[in-house]
mmCIF file of C-alpha atoms (C1' of nucleotides) in Angstrom:
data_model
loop_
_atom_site.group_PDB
_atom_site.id
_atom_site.type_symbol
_atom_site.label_atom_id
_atom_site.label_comp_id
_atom_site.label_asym_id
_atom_site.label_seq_id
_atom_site.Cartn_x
_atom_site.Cartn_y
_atom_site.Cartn_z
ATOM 1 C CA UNK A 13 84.359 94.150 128.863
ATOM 2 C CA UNK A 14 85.802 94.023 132.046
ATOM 3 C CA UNK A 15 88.020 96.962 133.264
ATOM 4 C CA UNK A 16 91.140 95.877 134.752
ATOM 5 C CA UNK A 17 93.426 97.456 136.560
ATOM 6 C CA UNK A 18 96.228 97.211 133.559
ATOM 7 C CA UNK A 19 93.157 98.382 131.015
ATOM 8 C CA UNK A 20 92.679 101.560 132.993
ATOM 9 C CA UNK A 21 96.355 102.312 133.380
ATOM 10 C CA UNK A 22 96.798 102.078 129.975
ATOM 11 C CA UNK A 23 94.138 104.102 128.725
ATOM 12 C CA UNK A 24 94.672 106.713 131.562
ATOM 13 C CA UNK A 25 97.963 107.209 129.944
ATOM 14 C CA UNK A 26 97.062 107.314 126.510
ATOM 15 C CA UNK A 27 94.635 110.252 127.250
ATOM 16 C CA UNK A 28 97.613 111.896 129.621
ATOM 17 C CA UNK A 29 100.495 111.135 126.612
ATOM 18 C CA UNK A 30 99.817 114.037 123.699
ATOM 19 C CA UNK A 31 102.728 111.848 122.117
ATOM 20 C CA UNK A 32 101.030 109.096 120.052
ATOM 21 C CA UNK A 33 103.395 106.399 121.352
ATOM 22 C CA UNK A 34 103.693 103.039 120.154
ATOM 23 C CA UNK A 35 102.973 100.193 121.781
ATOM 24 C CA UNK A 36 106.483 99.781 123.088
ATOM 25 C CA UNK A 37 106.377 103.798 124.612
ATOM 26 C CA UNK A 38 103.327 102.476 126.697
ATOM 27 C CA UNK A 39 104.857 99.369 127.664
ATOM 28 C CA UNK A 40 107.433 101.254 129.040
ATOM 29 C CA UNK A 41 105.309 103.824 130.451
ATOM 30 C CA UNK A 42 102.543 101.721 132.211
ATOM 31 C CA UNK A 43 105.497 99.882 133.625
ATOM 32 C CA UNK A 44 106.754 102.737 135.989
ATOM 33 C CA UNK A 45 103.289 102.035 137.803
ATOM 34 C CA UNK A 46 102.913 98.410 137.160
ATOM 35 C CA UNK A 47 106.088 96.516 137.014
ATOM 36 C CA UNK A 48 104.850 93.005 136.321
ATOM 37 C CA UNK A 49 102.724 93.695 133.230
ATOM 38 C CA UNK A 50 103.766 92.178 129.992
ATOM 39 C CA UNK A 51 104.343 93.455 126.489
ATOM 40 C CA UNK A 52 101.062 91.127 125.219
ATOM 41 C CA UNK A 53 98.838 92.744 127.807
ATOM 42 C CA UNK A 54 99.623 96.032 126.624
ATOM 43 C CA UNK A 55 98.743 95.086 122.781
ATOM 44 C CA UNK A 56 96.024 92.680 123.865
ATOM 45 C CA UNK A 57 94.362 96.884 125.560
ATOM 46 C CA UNK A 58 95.107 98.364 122.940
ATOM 47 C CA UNK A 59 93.708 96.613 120.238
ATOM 48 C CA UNK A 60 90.524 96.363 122.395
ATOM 49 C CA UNK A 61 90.273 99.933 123.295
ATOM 50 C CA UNK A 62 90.788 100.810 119.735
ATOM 51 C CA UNK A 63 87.952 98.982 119.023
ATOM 52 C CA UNK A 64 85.444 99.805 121.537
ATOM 53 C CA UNK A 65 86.563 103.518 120.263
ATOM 54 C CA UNK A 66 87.925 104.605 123.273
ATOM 55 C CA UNK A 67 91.307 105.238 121.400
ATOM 56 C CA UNK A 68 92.676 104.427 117.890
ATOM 57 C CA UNK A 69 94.994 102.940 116.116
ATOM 58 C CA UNK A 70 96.952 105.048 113.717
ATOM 59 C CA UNK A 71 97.150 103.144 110.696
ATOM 60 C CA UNK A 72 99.820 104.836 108.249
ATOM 61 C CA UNK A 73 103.085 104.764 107.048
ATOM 62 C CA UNK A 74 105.641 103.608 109.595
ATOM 63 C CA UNK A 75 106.297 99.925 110.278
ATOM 64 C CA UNK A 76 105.104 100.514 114.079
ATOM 65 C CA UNK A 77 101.972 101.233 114.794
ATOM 66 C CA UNK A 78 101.253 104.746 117.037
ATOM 67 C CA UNK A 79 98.107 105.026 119.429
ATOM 68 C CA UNK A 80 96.147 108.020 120.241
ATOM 69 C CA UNK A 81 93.853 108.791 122.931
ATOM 70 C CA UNK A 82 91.809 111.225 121.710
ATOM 71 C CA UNK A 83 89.223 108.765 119.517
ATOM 72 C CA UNK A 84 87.923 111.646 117.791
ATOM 73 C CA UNK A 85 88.356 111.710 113.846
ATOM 74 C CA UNK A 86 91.956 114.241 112.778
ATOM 75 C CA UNK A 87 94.654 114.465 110.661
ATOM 76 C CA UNK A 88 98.483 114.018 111.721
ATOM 77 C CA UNK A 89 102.026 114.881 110.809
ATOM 78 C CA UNK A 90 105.207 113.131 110.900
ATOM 79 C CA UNK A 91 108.687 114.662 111.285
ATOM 80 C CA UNK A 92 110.475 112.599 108.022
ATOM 81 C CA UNK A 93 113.402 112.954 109.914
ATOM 82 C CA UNK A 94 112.732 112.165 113.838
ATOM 83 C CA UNK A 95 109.522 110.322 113.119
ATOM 84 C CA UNK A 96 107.839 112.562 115.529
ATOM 85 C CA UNK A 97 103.718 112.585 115.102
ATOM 86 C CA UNK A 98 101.670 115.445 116.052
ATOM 87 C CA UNK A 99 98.129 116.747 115.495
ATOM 88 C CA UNK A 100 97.770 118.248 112.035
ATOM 89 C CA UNK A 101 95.927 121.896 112.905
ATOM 90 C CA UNK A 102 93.083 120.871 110.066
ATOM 91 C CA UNK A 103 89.279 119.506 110.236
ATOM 92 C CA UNK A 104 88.245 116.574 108.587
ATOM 93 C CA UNK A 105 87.664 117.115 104.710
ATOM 94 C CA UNK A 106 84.392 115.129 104.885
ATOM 95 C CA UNK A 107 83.749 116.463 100.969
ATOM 96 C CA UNK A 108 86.795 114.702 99.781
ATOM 97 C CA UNK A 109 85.437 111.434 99.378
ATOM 98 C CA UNK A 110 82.418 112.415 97.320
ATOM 99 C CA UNK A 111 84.998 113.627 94.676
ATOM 100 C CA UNK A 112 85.524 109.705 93.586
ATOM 101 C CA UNK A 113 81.867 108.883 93.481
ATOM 102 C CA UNK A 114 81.473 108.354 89.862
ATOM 103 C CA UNK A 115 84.688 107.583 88.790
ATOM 104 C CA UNK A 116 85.901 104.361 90.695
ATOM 105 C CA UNK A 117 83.809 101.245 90.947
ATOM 106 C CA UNK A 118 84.501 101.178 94.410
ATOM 107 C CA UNK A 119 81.754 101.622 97.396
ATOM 108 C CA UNK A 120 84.335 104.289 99.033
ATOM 109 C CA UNK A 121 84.093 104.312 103.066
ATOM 110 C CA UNK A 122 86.499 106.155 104.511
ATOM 111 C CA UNK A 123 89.739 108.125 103.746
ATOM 112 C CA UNK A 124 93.032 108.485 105.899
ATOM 113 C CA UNK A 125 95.054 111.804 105.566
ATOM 114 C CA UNK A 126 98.773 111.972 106.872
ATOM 115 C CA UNK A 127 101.031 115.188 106.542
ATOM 116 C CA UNK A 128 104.752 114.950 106.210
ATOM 117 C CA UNK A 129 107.314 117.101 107.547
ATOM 118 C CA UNK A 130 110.285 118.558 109.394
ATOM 119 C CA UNK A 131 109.357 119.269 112.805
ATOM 120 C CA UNK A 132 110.756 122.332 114.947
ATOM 121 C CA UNK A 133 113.344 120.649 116.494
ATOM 122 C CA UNK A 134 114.965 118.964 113.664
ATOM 123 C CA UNK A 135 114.303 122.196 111.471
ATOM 124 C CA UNK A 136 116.662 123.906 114.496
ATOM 125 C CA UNK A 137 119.283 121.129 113.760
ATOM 126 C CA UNK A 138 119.221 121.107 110.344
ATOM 127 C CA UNK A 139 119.616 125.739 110.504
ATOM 128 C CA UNK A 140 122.572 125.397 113.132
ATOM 129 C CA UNK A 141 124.480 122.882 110.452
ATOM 130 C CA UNK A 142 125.255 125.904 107.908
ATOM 131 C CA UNK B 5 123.880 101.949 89.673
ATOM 132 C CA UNK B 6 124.937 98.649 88.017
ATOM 133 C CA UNK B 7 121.639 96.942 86.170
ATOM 134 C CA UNK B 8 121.727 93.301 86.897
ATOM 135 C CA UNK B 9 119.632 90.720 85.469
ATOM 136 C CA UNK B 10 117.448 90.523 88.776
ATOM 137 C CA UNK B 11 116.838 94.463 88.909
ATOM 138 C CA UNK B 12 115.571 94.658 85.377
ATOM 139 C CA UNK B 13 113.478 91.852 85.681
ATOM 140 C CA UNK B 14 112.009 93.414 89.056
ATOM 141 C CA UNK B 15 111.417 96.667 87.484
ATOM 142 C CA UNK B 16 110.126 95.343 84.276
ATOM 143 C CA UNK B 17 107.469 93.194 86.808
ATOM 144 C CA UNK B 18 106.394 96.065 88.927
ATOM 145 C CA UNK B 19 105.778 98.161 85.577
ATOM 146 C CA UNK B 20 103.386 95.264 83.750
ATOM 147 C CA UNK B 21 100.994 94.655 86.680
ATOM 148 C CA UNK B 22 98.890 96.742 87.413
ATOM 149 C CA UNK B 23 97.848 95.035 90.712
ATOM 150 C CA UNK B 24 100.609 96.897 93.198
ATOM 151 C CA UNK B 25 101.984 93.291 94.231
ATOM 152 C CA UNK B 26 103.710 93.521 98.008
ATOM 153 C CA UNK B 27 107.746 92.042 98.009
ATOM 154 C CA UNK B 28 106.259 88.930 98.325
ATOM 155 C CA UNK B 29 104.081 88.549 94.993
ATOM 156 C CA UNK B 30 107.059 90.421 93.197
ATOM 157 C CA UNK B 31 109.131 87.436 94.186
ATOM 158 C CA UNK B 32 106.668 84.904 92.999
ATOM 159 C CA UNK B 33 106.353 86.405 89.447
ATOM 160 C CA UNK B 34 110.332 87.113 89.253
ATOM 161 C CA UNK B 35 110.768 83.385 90.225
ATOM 162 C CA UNK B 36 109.163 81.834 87.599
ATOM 163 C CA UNK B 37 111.464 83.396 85.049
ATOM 164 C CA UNK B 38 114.778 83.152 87.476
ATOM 165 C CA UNK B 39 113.718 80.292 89.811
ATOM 166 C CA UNK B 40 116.837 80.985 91.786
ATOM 167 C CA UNK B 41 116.746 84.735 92.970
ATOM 168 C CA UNK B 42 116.357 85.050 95.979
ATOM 169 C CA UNK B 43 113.557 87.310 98.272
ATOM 170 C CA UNK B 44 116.560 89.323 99.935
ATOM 171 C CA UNK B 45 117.581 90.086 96.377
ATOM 172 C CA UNK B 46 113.795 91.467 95.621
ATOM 173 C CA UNK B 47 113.800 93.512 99.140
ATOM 174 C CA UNK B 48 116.961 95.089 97.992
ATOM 175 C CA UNK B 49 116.190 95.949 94.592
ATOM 176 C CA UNK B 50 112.765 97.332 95.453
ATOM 177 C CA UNK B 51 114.207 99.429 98.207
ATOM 178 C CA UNK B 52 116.691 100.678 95.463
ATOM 179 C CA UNK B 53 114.520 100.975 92.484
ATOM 180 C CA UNK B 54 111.951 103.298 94.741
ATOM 181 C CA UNK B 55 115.139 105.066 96.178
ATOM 182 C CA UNK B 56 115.895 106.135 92.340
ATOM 183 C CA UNK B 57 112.644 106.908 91.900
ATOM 184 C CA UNK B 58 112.172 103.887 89.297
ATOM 185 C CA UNK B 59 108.969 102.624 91.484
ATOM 186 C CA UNK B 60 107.361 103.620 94.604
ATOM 187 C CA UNK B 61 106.948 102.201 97.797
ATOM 188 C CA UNK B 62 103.416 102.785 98.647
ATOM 189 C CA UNK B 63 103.868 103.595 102.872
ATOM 190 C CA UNK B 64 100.527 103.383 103.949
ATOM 191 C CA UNK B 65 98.012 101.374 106.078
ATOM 192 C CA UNK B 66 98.470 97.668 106.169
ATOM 193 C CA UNK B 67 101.083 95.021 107.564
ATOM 194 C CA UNK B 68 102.787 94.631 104.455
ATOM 195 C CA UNK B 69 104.351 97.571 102.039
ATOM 196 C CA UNK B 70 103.157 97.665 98.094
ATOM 197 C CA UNK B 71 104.916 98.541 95.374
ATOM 198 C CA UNK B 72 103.795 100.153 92.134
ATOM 199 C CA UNK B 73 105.854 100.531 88.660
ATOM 200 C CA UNK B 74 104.535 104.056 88.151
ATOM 201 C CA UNK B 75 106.566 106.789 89.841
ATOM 202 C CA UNK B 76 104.546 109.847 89.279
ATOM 203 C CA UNK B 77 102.013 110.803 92.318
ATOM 204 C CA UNK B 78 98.940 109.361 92.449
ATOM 205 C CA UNK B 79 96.720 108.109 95.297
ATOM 206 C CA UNK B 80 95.137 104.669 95.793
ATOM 207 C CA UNK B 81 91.797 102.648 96.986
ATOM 208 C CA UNK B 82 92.135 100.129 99.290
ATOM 209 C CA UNK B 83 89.608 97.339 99.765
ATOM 210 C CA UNK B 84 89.140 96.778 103.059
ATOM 211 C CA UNK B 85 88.031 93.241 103.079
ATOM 212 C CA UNK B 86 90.457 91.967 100.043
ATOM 213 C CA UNK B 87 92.830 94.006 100.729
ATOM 214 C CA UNK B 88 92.853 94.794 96.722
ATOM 215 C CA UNK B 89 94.841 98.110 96.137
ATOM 216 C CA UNK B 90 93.744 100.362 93.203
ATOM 217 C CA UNK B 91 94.927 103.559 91.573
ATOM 218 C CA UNK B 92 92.678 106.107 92.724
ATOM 219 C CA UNK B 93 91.490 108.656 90.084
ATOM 220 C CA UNK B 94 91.729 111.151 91.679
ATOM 221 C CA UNK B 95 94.565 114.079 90.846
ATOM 222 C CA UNK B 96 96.835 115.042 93.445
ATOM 223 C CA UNK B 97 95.745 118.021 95.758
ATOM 224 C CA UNK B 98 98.370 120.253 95.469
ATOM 225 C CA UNK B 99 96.936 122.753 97.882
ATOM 226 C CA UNK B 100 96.043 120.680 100.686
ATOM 227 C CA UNK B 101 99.411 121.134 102.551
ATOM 228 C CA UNK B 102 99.393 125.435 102.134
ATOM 229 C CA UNK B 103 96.019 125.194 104.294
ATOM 230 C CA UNK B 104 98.624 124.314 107.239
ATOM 231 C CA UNK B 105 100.741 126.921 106.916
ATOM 232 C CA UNK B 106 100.480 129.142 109.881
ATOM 233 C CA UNK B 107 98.939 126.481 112.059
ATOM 234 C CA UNK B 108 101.355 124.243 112.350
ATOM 235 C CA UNK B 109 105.379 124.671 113.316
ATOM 236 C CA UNK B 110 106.427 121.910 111.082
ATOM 237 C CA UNK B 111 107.497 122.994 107.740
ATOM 238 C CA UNK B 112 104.987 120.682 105.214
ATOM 239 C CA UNK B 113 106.765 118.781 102.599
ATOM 240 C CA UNK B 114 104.287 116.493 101.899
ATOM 241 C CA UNK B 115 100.904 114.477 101.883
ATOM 242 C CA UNK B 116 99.919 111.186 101.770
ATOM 243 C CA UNK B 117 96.362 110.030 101.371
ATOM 244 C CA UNK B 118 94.513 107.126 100.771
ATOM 245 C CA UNK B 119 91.201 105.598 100.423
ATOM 246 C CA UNK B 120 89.060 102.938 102.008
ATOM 247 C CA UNK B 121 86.380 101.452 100.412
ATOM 248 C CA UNK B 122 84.504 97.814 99.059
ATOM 249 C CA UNK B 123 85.716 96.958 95.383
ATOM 250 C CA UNK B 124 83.342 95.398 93.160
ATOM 251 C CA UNK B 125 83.757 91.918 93.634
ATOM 252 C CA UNK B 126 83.631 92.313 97.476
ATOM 253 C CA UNK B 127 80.287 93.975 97.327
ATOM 254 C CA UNK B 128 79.232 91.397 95.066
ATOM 255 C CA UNK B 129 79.754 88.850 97.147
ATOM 256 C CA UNK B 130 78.304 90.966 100.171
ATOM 257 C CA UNK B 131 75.251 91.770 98.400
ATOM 258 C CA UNK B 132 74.592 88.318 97.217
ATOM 259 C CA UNK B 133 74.477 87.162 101.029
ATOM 260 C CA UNK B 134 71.155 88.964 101.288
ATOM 261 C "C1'" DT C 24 139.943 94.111 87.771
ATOM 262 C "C1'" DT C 25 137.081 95.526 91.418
ATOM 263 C "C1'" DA C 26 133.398 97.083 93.696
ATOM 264 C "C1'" DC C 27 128.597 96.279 93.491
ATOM 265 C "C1'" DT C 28 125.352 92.619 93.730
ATOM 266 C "C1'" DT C 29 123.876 88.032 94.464
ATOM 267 C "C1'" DG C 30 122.027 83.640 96.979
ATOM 268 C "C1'" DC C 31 121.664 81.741 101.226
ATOM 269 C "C1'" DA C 32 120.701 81.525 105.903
ATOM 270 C "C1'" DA C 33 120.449 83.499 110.155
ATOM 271 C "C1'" DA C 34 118.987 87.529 112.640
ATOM 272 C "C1'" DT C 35 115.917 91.206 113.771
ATOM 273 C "C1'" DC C 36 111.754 93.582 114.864
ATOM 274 C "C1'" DG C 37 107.042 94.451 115.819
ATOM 275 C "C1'" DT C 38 103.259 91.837 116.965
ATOM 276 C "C1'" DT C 39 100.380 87.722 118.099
ATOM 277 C "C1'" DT C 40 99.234 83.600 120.487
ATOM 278 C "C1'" DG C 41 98.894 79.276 123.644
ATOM 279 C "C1'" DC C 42 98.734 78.188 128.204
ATOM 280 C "C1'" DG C 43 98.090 77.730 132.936
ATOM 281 C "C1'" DA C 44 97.425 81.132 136.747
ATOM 282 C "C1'" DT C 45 94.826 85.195 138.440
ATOM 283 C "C1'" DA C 46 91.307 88.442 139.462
ATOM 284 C "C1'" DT C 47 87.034 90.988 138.106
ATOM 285 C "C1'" DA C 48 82.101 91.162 138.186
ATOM 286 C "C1'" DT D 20 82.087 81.182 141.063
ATOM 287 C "C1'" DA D 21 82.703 81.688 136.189
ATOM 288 C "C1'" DT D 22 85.155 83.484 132.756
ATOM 289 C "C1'" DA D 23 87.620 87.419 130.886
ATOM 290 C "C1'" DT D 24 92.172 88.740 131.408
ATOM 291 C "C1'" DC D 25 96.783 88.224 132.949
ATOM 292 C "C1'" DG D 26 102.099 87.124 132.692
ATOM 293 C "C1'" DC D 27 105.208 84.484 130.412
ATOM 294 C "C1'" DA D 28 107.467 82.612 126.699
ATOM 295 C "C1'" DA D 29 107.389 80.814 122.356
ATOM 296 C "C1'" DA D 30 105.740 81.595 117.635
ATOM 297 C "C1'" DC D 31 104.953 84.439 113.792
ATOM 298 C "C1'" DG D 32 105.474 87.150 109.429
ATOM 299 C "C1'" DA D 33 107.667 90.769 107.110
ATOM 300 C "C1'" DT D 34 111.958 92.574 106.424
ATOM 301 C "C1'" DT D 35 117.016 93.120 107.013
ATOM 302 C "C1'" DT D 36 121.678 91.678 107.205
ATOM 303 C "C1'" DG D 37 126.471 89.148 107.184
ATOM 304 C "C1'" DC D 38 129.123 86.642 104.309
ATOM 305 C "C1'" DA D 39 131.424 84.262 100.701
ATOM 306 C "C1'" DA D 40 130.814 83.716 95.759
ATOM 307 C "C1'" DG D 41 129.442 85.788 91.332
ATOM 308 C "C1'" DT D 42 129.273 89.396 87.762
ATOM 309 C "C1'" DA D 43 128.610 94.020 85.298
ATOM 310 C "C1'" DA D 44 131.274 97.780 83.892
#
DNA sequence: TTACTTGCAAATCGTTTGCGATATA
DNA sequence: TATATCGCAAACGATTTGCAAGTAA
C-alpha cells in the first residue's frame, strides 16, 4: 500500500469530519486542498481504507453510501427527515447474535444496528410549525 | 388507490415467494404472466404498495433494495456470499430504542437491524473445499 | 368521463472502470 | 526504475421520470 498524497488527505479528513460524509462530501472537501483530484480517486481511497480498516464503510439504508473515520465497531442514527447520521450513544450488543443460534440454519457472523430518528434541528422546525 | 391489473399481480407475487425478490426478479415473475408490463410500472407499484403498507421495502445493506409481501416487522439474515435474504426468527426488540433515551438528542422512532451470516448451501459448498 | 396508471424510452444518480500519464518507494 | 496510483472520461446498474395512450371507477 503506498500512501499518497491524495490517500492521506482523504483519510486526514475523514478522522477530522465527525459528519459521516459520502463520497461526494469528501470529494468536495479534499478538493479545497487538492484541486486536481478526481471523483474515482476519492472512491478508489475509500474503498481501500475501508478495507485495510483504517475507516469503514457504512453499509445501511440510504442509496449513498456514508464513510466514517473512526474504524471502531458502533451504532448510528439517521434524521428520517434531513438524513443526518450521527453516533448512536450505545455499545455494541455483542449477545445479540447468540439469540439466533439454534433457530436459523445460518452460520451467523455479524449484525448491523441502525437507529432512526428526528434530529434536533429538524425536531426545532417541525415545534416552530404549530 | 385504483387496483390495476399490474398492482395486483405485483402484490399477489411479492406475497407467494418467500425469497424477498429485488424490483428486478419481481419483474421477471410478473412478466411471464403479463409479458408486456413494463419495469417502471414494477418500481412504481412497489414504491406504492410499501407506501400503503401492502409490502415493505427492506432499506438495508446491499446495492439493490428487496421487497417482501409481509408487512408486519420482522428482521432478516443476509448471506454474505449469495446474497440470499432470509426472515430472521428473531422477534422484534421493542426496547432497544428506550436504552437511548437520555443519551442521545434525537427523538428515536425507530430501529432497523439485520444479520450477516453463511446460509446452508454456502457453507456447504465452503466446507466441501476442504 | 376523468384522473390515475400504463408502456416506452430517455434521463438521472451514485459508483466503477479502462487507459495512458504520473509519482511513490 | 518498477509498479501502484492518478486524472479523466466513458461505462455501468439501479432507479426515476416525461409523455402520450390506456383504463378503472
Amino acid at each position: 500500500m503506498r500512501m499518497t498524497r491524495q490517500r492521506r488527505v482523504i483519510l486526514e479528513t475523514l478522522q477530522e469530519k465527525k459528519t459521516h460524509p459520502c463520497a461526494d462530501e469528501v470529494y468536495e472537501i479534499v478538493r479545497q486542498k487538492m484541486p486536481r483530484i478526481s471523483l474515482g480517486t476519492v472512491y478508489r481511497n475509500l474503498d481501500i481504507l475501508s478495507e485495510l480498516g483504517e475507516i469503514q464503510k457504512i453499509e445501511l439504508s440510504g442509496s449513498l453510501k456514508r464513510f466514517d473515520g473512526n474504524p471502531a465497531k458502533h451504532y448510528h442514527i439517521r434524521c428520517i427527515n434531513c438524513d443526518r447520521l450521527d453516533d448512536a450513544p450505545m455499545p455494541s450488543l455483542e449477545d445479540i447474535e447468540g439469540r439466533l443460534h439454534g433457530s436459523t440454519r445460518y452460520k451467523v457472523i455479524g449484525h448491523r444496528l441502525e437507529f432512526m430518528g428526528l434530529c434536533p434541528e429538524c425536531m426545532e422546525k417541525a415545534a416552530s410549525r404549530w
